[in-house]
PDB file of C-alpha atoms in Angstrom:
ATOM      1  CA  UNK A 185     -73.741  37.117  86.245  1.00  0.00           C
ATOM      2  CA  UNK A 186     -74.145  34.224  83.786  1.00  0.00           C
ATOM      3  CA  UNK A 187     -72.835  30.690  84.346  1.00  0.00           C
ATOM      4  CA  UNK A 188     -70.276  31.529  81.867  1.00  0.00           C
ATOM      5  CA  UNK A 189     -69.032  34.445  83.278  1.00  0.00           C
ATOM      6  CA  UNK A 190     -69.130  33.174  86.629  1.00  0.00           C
ATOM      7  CA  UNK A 191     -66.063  30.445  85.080  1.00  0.00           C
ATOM      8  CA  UNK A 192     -64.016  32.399  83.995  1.00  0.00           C
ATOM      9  CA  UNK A 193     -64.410  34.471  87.037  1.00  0.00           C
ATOM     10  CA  UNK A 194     -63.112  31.610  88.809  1.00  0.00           C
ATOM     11  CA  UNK A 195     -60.433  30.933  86.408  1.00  0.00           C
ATOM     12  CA  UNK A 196     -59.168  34.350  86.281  1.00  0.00           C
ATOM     13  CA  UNK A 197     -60.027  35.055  82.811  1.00  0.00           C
ATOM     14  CA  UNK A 198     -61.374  38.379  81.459  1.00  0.00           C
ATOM     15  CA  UNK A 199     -62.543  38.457  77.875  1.00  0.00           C
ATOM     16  CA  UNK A 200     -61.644  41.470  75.945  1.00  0.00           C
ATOM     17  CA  UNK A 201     -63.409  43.936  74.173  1.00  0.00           C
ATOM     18  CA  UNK A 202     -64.826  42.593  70.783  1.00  0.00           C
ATOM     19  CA  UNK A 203     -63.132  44.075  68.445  1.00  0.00           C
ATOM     20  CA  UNK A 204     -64.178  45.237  64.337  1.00  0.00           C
ATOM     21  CA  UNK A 205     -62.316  43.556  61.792  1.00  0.00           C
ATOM     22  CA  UNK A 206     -59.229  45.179  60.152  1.00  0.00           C
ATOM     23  CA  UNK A 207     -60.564  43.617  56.344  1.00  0.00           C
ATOM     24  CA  UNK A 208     -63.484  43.176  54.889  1.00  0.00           C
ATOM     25  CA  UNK A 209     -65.915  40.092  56.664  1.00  0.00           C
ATOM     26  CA  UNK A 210     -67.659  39.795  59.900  1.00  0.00           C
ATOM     27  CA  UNK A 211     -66.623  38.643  62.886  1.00  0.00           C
ATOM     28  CA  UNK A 212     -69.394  36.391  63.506  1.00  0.00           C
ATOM     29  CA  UNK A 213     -71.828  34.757  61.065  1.00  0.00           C
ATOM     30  CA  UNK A 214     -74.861  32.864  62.804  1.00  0.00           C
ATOM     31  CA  UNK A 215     -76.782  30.611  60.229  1.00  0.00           C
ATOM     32  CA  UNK A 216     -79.781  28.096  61.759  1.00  0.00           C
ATOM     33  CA  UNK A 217     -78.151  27.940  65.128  1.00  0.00           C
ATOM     34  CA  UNK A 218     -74.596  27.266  64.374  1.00  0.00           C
ATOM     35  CA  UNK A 219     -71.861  30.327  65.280  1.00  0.00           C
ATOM     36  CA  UNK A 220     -69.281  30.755  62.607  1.00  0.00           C
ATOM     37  CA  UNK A 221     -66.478  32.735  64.026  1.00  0.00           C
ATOM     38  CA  UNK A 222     -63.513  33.871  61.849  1.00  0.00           C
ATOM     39  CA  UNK A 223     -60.332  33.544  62.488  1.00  0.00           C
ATOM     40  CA  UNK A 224     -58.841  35.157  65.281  1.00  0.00           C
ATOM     41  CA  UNK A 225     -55.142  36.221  65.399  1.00  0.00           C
ATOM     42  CA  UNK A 226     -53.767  37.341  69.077  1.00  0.00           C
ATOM     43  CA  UNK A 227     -53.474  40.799  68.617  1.00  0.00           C
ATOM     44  CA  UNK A 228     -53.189  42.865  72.044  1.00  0.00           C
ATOM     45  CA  UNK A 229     -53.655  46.476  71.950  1.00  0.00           C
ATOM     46  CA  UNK A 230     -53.020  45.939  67.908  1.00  0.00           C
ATOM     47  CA  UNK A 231     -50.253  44.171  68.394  1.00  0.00           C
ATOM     48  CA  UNK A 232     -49.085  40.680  67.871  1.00  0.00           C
ATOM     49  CA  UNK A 233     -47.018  39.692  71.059  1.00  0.00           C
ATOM     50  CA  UNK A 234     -44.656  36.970  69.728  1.00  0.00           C
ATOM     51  CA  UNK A 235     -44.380  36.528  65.661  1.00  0.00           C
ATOM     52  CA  UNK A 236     -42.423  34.598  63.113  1.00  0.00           C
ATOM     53  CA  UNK A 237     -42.386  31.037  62.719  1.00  0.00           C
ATOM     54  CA  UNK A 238     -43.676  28.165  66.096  1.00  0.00           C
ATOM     55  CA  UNK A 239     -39.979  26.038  65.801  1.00  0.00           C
ATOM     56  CA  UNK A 240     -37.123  28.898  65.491  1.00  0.00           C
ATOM     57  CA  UNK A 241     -38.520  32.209  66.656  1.00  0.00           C
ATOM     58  CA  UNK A 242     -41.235  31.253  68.714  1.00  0.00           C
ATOM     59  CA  UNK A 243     -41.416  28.446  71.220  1.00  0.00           C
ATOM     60  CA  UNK A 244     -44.117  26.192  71.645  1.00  0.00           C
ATOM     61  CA  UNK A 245     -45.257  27.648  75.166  1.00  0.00           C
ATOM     62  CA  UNK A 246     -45.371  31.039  73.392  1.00  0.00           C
ATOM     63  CA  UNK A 247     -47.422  30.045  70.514  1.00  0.00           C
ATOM     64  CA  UNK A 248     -49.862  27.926  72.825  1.00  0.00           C
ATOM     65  CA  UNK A 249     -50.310  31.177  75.165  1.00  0.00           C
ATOM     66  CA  UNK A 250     -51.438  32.928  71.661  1.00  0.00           C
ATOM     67  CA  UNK A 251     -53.507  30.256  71.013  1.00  0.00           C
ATOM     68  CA  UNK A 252     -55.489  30.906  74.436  1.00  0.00           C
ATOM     69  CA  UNK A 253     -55.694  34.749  73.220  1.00  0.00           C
ATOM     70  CA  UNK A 254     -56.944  33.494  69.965  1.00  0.00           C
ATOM     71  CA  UNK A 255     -59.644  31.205  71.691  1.00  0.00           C
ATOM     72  CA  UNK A 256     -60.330  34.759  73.947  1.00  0.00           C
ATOM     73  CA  UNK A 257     -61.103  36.857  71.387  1.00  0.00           C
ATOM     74  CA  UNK A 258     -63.617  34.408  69.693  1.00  0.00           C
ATOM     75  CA  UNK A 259     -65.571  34.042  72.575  1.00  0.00           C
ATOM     76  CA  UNK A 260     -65.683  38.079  72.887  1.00  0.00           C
ATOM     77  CA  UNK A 261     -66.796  37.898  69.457  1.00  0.00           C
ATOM     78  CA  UNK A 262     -69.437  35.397  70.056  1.00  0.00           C
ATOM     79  CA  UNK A 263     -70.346  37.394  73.580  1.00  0.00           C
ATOM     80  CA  UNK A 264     -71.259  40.168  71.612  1.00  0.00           C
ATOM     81  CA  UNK A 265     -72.957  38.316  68.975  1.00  0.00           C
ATOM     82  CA  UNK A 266     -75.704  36.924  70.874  1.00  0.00           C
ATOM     83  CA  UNK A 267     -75.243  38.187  73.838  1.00  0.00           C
ATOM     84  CA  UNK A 268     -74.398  35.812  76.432  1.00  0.00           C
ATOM     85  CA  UNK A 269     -72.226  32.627  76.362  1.00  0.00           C
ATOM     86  CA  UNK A 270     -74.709  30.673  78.357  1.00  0.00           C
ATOM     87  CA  UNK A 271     -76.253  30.456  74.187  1.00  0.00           C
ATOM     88  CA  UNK A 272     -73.349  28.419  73.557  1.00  0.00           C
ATOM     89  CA  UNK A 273     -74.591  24.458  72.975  1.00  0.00           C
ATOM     90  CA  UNK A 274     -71.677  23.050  71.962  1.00  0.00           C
ATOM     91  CA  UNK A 275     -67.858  24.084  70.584  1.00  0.00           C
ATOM     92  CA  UNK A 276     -68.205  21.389  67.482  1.00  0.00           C
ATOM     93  CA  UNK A 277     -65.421  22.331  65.528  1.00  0.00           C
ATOM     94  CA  UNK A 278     -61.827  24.490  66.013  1.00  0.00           C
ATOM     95  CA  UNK A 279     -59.018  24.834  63.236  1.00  0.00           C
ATOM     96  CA  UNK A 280     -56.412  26.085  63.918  1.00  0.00           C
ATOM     97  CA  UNK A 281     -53.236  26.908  62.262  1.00  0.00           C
ATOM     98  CA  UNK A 282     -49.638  27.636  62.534  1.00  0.00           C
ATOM     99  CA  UNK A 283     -47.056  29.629  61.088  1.00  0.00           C
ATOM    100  CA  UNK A 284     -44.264  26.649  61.169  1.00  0.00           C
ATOM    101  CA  UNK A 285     -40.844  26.215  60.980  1.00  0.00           C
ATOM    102  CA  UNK A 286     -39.571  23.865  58.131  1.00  0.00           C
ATOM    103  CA  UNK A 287     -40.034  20.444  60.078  1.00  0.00           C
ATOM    104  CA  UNK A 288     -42.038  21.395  62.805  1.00  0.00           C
ATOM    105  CA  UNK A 289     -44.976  19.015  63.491  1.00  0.00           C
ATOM    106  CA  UNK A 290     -46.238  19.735  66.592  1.00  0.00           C
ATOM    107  CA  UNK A 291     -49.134  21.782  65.568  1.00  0.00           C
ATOM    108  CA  UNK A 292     -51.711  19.639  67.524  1.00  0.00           C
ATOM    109  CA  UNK A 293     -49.433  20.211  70.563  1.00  0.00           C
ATOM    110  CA  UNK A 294     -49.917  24.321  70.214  1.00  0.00           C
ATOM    111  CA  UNK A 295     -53.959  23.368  69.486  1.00  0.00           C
ATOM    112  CA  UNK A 296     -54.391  21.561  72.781  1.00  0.00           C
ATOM    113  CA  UNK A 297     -54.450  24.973  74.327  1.00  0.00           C
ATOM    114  CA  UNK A 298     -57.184  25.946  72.385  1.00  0.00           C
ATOM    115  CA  UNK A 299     -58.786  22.546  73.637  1.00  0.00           C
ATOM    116  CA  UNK A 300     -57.814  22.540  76.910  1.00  0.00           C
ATOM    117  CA  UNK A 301     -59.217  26.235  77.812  1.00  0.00           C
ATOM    118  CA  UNK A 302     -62.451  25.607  76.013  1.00  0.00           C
ATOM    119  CA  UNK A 303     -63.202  22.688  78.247  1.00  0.00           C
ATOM    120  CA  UNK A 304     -62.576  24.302  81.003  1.00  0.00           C
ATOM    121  CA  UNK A 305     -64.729  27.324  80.030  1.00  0.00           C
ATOM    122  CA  UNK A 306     -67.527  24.859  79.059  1.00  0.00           C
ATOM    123  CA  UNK A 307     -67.000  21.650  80.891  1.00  0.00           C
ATOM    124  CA  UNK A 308     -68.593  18.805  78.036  1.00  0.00           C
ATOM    125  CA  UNK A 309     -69.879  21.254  75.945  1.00  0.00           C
ATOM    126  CA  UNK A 310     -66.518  22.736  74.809  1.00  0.00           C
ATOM    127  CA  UNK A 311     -65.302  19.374  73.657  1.00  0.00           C
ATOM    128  CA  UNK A 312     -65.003  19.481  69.789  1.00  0.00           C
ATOM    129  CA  UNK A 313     -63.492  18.118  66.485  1.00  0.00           C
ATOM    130  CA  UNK A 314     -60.442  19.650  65.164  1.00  0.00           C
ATOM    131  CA  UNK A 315     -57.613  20.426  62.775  1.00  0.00           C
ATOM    132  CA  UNK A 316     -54.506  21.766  63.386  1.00  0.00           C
ATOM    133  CA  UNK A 317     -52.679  23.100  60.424  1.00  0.00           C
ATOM    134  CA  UNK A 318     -48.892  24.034  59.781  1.00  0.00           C
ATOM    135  CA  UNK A 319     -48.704  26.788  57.222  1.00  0.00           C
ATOM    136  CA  UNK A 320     -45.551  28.848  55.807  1.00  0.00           C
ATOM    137  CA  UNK A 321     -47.190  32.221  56.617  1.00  0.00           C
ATOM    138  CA  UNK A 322     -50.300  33.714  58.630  1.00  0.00           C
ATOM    139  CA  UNK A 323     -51.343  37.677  58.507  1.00  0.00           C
ATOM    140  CA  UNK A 324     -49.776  39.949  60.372  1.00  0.00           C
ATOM    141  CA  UNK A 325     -46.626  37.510  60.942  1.00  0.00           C
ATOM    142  CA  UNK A 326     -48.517  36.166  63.822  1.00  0.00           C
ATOM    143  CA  UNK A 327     -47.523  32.257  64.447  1.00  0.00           C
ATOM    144  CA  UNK A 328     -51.042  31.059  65.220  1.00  0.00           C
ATOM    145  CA  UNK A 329     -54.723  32.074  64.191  1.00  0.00           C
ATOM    146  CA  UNK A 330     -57.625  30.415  65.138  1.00  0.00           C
ATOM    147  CA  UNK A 331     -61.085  30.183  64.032  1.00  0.00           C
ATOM    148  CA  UNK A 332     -64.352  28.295  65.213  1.00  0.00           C
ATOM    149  CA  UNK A 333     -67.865  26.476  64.560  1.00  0.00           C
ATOM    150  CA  UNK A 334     -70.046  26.698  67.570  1.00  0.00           C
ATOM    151  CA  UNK A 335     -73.591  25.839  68.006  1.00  0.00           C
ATOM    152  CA  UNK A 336     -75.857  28.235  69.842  1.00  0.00           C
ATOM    153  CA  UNK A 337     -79.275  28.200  71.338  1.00  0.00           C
ATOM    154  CA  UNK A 338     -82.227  29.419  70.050  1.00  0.00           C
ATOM    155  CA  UNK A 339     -82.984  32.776  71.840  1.00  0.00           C
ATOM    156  CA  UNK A 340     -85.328  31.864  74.862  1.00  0.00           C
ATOM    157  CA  UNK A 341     -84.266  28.390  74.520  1.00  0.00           C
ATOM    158  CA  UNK A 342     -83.300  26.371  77.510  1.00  0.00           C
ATOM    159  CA  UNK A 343     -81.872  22.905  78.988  1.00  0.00           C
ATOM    160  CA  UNK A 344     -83.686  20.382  79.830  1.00  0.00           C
TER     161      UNK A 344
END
């Protein structure tokens, strides 16, 4: 079991399955050691669990626990990409963004999620930059979708 693996373990997290896009891109796109993940939306079993608008039809707890799925279904992504998230050097850089209410401005309050579980999945190296976005609408209805720039090692590269 990988060092990765072994955290969320202890965190009682299970990635799911990597899923293939509904459109036409890839899931992943690794260019000279840097992981390019598209967006995610929080789709369960094809399904968006809450959707509409964070503000009126969707409360900020809700949209922050699709945020986590979001950040989930990246890393599955990655997983299968290169294989083990012990590659991962650093998270630099998350966007996210959010289906909003007229007048809601919390959107870096639904992001910290996204934040929050990537540090603990990765201690230092999940701290990033970011953007958090308010939009009028997202695909699928769903209030939040997430996407991700993450470096990655070198295969058969190690720390020092």
């Amino acid at each position: 079991m990988t060092k990765i693996e072994q955290r969320l373990q202890e965190l009682n997290i299970q990635l799911p399955e990597a899923t293939k896009p509904l459109y036409h891109y890839v899931p992943v796109m690794i260019h000279q050691g840097v992981a390019y993940i598209s967006g995610q939306i929080p789709r369960i079993n094809g399904e968006v669990p809450y959707t509409c608008k964070v503000g009126t039809e969707v409360t900020i707890d809700q949209a922050r626990e699709l945020a986590e799925i979001c950040v989930l279904k990246g890393l599955s992504c990655l997983q299968s990409a290169i294989g083990s998230l012990d590659q991962v050097d650093q998270v630099l850089k998350v966007t996210g963004y959010v289906q909003s209410a007229p007048g809601f401005s919390k959107q870096p309050k639904v992001l910290d999620a996204v934040s929050e579980l990537l540090e603990k999945n990765f201690g230092e190296k999940g701290q990033h930059a970011r953007t958090a976005v308010g939009v009028a609408e997202l695909p699928s209805n769903t209030p939040v979708e997430v996407d991700f720039i993450i470096a990655v090692k070198a295969e058969g590269e190690s720390e020092i």
